[in-house]
PDB file of C-alpha atoms and ligand atoms in Angstrom:
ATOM      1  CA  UNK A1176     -76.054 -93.194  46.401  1.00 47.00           C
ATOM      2  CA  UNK A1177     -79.081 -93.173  44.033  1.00 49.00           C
ATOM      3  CA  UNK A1178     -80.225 -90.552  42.566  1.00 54.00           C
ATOM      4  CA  UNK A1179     -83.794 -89.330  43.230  1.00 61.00           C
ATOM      5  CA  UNK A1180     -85.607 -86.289  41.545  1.00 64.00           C
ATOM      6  CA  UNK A1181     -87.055 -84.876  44.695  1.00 64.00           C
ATOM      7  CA  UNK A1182     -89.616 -82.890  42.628  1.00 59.00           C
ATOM      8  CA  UNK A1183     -90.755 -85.823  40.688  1.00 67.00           C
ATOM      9  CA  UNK A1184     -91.068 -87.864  44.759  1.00 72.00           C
ATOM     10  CA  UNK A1185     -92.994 -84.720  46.071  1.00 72.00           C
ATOM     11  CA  UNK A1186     -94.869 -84.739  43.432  1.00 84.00           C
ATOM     12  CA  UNK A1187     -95.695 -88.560  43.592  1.00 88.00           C
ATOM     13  CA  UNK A1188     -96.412 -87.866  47.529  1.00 91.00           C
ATOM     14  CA  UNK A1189     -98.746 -85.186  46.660  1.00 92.00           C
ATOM     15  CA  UNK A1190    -100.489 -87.248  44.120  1.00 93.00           C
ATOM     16  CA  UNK A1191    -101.086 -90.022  47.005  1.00 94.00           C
ATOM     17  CA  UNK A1192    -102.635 -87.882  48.932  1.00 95.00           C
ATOM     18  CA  UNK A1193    -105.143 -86.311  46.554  1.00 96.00           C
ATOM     19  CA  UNK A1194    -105.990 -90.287  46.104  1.00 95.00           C
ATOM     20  CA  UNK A1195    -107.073 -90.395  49.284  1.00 95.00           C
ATOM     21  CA  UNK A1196    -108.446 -87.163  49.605  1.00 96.00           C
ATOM     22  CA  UNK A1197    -111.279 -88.685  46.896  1.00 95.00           C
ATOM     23  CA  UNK A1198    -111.586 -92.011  48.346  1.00 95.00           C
ATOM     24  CA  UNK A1199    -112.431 -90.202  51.906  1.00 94.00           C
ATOM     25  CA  UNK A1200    -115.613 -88.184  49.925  1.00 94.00           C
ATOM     26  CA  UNK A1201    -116.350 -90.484  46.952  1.00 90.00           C
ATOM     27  CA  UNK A1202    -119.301 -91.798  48.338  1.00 89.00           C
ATOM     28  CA  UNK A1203    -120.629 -88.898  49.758  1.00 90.00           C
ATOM     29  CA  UNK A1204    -122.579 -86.251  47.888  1.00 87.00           C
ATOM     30  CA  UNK A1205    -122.615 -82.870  47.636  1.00 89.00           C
ATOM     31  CA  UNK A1206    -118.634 -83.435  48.455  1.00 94.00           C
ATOM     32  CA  UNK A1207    -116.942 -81.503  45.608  1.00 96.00           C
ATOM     33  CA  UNK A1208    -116.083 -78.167  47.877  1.00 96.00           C
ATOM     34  CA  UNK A1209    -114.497 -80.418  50.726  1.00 96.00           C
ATOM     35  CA  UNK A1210    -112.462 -82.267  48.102  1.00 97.00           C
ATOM     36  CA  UNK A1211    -111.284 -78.901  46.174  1.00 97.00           C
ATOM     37  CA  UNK A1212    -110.500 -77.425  49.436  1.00 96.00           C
ATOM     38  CA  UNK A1213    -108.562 -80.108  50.823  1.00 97.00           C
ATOM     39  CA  UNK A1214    -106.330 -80.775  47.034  1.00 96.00           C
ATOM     40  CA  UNK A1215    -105.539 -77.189  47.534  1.00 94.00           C
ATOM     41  CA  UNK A1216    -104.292 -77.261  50.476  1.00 92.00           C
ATOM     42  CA  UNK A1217    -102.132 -80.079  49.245  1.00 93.00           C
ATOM     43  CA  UNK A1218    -100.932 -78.624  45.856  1.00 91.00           C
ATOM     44  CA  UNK A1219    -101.618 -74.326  46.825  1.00 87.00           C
ATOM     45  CA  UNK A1220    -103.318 -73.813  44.171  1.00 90.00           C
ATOM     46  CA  UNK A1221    -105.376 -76.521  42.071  1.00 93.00           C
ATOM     47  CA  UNK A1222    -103.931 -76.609  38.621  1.00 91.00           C
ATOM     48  CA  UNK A1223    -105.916 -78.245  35.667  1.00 93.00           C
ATOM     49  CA  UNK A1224    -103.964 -82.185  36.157  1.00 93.00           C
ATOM     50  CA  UNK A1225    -105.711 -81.526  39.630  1.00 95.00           C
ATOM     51  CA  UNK A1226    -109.346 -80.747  38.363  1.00 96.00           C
ATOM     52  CA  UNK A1227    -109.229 -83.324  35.507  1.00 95.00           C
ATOM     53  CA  UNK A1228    -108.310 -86.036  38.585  1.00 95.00           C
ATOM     54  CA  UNK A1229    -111.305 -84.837  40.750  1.00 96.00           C
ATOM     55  CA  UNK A1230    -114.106 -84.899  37.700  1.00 96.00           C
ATOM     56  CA  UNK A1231    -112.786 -88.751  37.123  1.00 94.00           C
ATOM     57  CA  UNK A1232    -112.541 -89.867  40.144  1.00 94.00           C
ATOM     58  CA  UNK A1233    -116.053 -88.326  41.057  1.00 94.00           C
ATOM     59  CA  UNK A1234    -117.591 -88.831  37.916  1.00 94.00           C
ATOM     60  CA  UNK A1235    -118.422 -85.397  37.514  1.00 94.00           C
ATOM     61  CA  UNK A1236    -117.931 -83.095  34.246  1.00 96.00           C
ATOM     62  CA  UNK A1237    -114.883 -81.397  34.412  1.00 96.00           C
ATOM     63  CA  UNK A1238    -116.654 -78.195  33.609  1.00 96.00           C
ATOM     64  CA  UNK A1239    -118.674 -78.471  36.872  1.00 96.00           C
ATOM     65  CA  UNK A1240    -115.859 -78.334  38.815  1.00 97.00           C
ATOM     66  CA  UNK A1241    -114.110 -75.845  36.901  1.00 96.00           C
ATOM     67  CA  UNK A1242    -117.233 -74.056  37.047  1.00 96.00           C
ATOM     68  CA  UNK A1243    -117.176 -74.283  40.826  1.00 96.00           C
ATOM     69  CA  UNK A1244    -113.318 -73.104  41.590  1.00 95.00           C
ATOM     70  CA  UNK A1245    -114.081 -70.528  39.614  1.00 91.00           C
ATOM     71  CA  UNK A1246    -117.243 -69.283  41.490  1.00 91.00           C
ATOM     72  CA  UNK A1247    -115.659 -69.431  44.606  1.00 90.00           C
ATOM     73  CA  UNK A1248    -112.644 -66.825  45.244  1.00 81.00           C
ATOM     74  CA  UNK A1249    -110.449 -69.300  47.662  1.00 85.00           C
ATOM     75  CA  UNK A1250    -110.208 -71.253  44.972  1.00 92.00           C
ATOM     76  CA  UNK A1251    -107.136 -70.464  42.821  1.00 90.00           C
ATOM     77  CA  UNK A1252    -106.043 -72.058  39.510  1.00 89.00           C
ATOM     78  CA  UNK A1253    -102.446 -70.501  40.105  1.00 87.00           C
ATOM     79  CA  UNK A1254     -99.844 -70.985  42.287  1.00 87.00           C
ATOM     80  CA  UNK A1255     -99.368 -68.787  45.309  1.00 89.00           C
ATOM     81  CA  UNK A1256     -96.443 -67.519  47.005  1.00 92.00           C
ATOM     82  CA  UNK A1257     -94.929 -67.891  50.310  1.00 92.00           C
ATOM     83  CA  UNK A1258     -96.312 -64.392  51.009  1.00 96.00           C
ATOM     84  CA  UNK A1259     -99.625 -64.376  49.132  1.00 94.00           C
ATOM     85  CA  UNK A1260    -100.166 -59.941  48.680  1.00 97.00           C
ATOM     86  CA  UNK A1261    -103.546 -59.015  48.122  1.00 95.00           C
ATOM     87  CA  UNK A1262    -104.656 -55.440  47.014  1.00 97.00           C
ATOM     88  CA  UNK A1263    -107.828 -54.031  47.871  1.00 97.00           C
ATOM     89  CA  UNK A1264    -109.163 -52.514  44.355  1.00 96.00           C
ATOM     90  CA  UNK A1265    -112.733 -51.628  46.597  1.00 96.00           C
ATOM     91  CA  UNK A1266    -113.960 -48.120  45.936  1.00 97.00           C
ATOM     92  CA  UNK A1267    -112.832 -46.464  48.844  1.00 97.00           C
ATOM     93  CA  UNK A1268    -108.576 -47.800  48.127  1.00 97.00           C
ATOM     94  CA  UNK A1269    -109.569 -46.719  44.394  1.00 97.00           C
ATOM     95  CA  UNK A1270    -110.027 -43.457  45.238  1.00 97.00           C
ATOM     96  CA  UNK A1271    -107.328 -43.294  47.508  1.00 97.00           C
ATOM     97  CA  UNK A1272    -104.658 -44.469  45.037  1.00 97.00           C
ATOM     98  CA  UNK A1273    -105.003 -48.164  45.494  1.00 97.00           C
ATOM     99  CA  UNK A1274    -104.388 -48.540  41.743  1.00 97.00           C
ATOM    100  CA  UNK A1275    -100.756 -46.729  41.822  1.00 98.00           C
ATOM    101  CA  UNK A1276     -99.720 -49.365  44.619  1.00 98.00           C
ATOM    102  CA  UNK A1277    -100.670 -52.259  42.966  1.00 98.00           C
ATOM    103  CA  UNK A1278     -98.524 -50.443  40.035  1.00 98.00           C
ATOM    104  CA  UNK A1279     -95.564 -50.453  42.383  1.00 98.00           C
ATOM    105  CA  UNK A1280     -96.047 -53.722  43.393  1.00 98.00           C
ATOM    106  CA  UNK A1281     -96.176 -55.045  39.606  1.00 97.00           C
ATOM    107  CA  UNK A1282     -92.873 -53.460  39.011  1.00 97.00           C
ATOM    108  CA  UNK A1283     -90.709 -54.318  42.033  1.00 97.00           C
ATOM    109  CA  UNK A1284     -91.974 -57.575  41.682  1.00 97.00           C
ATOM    110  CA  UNK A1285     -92.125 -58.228  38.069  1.00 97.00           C
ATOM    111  CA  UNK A1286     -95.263 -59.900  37.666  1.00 96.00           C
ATOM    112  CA  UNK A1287     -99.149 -59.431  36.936  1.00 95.00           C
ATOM    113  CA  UNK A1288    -101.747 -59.735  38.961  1.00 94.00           C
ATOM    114  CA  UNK A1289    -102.632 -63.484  39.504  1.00 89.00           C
ATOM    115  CA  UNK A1290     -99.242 -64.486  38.898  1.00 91.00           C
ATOM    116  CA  UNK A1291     -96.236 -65.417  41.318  1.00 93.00           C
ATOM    117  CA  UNK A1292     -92.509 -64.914  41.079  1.00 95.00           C
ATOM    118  CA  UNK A1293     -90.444 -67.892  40.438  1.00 93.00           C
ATOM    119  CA  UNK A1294     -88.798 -68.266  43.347  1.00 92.00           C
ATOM    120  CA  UNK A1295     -92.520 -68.916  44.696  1.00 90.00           C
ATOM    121  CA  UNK A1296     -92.417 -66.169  47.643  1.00 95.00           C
ATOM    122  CA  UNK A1297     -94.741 -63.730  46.230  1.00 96.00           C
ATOM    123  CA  UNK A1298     -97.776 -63.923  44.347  1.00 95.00           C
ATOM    124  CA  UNK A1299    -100.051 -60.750  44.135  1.00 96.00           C
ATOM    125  CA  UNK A1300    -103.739 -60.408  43.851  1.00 93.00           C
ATOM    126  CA  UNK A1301    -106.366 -57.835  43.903  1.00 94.00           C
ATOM    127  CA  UNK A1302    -109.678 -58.214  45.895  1.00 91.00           C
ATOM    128  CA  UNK A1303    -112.993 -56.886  46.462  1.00 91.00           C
ATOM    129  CA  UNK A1304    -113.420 -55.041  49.960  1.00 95.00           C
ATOM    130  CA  UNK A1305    -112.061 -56.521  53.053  1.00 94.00           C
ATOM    131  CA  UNK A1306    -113.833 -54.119  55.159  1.00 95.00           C
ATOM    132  CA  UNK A1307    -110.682 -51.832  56.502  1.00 96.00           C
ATOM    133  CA  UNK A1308    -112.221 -48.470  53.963  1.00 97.00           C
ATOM    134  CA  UNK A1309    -110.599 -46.472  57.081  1.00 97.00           C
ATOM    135  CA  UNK A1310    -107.343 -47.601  56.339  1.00 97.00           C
ATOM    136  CA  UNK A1311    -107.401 -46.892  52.580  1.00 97.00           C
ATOM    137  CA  UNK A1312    -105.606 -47.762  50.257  1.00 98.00           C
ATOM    138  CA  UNK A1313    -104.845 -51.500  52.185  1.00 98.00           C
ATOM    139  CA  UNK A1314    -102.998 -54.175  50.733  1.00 98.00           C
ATOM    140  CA  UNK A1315    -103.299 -57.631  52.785  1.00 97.00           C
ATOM    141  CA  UNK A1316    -100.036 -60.023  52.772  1.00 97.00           C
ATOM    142  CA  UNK A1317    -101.053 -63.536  54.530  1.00 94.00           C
ATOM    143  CA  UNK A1318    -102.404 -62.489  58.099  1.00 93.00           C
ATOM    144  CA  UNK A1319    -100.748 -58.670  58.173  1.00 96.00           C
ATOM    145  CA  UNK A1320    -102.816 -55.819  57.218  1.00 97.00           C
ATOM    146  CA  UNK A1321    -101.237 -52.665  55.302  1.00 98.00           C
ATOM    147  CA  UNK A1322    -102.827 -49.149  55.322  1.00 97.00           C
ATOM    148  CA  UNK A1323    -103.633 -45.745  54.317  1.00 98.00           C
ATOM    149  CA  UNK A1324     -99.936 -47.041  51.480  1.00 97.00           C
ATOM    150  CA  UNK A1325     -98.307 -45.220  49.016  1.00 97.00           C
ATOM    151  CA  UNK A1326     -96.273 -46.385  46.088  1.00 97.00           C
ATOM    152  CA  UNK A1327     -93.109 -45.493  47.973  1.00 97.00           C
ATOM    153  CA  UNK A1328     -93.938 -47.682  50.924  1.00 97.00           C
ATOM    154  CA  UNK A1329     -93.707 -50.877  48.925  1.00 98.00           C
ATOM    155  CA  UNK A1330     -90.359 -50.917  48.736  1.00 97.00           C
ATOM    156  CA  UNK A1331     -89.746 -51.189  52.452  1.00 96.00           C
ATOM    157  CA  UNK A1332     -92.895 -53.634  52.944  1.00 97.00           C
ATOM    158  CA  UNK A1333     -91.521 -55.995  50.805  1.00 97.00           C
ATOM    159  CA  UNK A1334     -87.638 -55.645  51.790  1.00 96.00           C
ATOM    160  CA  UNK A1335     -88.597 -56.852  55.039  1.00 95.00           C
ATOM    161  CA  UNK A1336     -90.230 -59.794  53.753  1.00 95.00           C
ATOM    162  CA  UNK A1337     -86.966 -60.121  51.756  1.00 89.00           C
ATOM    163  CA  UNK A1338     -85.025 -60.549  54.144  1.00 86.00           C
ATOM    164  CA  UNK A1339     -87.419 -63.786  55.864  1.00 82.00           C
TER     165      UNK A1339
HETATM  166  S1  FES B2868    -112.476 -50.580  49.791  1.00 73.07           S
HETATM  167 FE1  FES B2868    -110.591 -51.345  50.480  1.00 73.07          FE
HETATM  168  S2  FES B2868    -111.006 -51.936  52.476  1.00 73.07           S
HETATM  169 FE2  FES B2868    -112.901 -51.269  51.761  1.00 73.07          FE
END
């Protein structure tokens, strides 16, 4: 039996298909969103390696492009989770407490806003209004909506996602 390094052949496999990502939109203009959207689809997340591949291969400055996945909030330069969490930190889920849950979620979770845990199933974000004020404070994970939370229902929101 050989032995392969299955993160080095994913890797490899996700590098071929960045490659042809660009060769699909090299020749067209104006192409650089398509192209980030479609790497990070690929990768979840569109590290620096990724960037740096994209500016040579289109010929762009890399500061453009890092100038452009910054802009834009879909773009992330981290890695995501399984279960991406997203807290509302609009107004109205400030004044309701918003800030304590996030707190909560911090701790249970052990990590910072914009980060991820290591096993890759939750990374946790704050956003801007998603336009649920009514159900302050709300916290987002993927599709599922969360609200009017307190600190002491994070605990049994994320035990169920736990137990996925
Ligand atoms: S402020 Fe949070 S949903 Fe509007």
């Amino acid at each position: 039996m050989t032995d392969k390094c299955t993160v080095c052949a994913e890797s490899q496999e996700k590098a071929k298909e960045l490659q042809s990502i660009i060769a699909k939109y090299k020749d067209t203009r104006g192409s650089l969103i398509q192209v980030l959207h479609e790497a990070q689809e690929v990768y979840g997340y569109l590290p620096l390696e990724v960037q740096r591949e994209i500016a040579k291969q289109l010929e762009i400055p890399l500061a453009e492009v890092y100038g452009v996945v910054s802009f834009y909030t879909q773009f992330s330069i981290n890695p995501k989770g399984k279960y991406k969490i997203n807290v509302c930190m609009g107004t109205a889920c400030y004044v309701k407490g918003a800030n304590e849950v996030l707190d909560k979620f911090r701790t249970r979770l052990s990590i910072d806003v914009g980060e991820c845990t290591e096993d890759r199933k939750f990374s946790l974000d704050a956003c801007r209004c998603i336009g649920a004020c009514g159900l302050a404070p709300v916290v987002t994970i993927n599709d599922e909506v969360y609200g009017k939370l307190t600190p002491d229902d994070v605990d049994d929101i994320l035990d169920k996602y736990e137990e996925l």
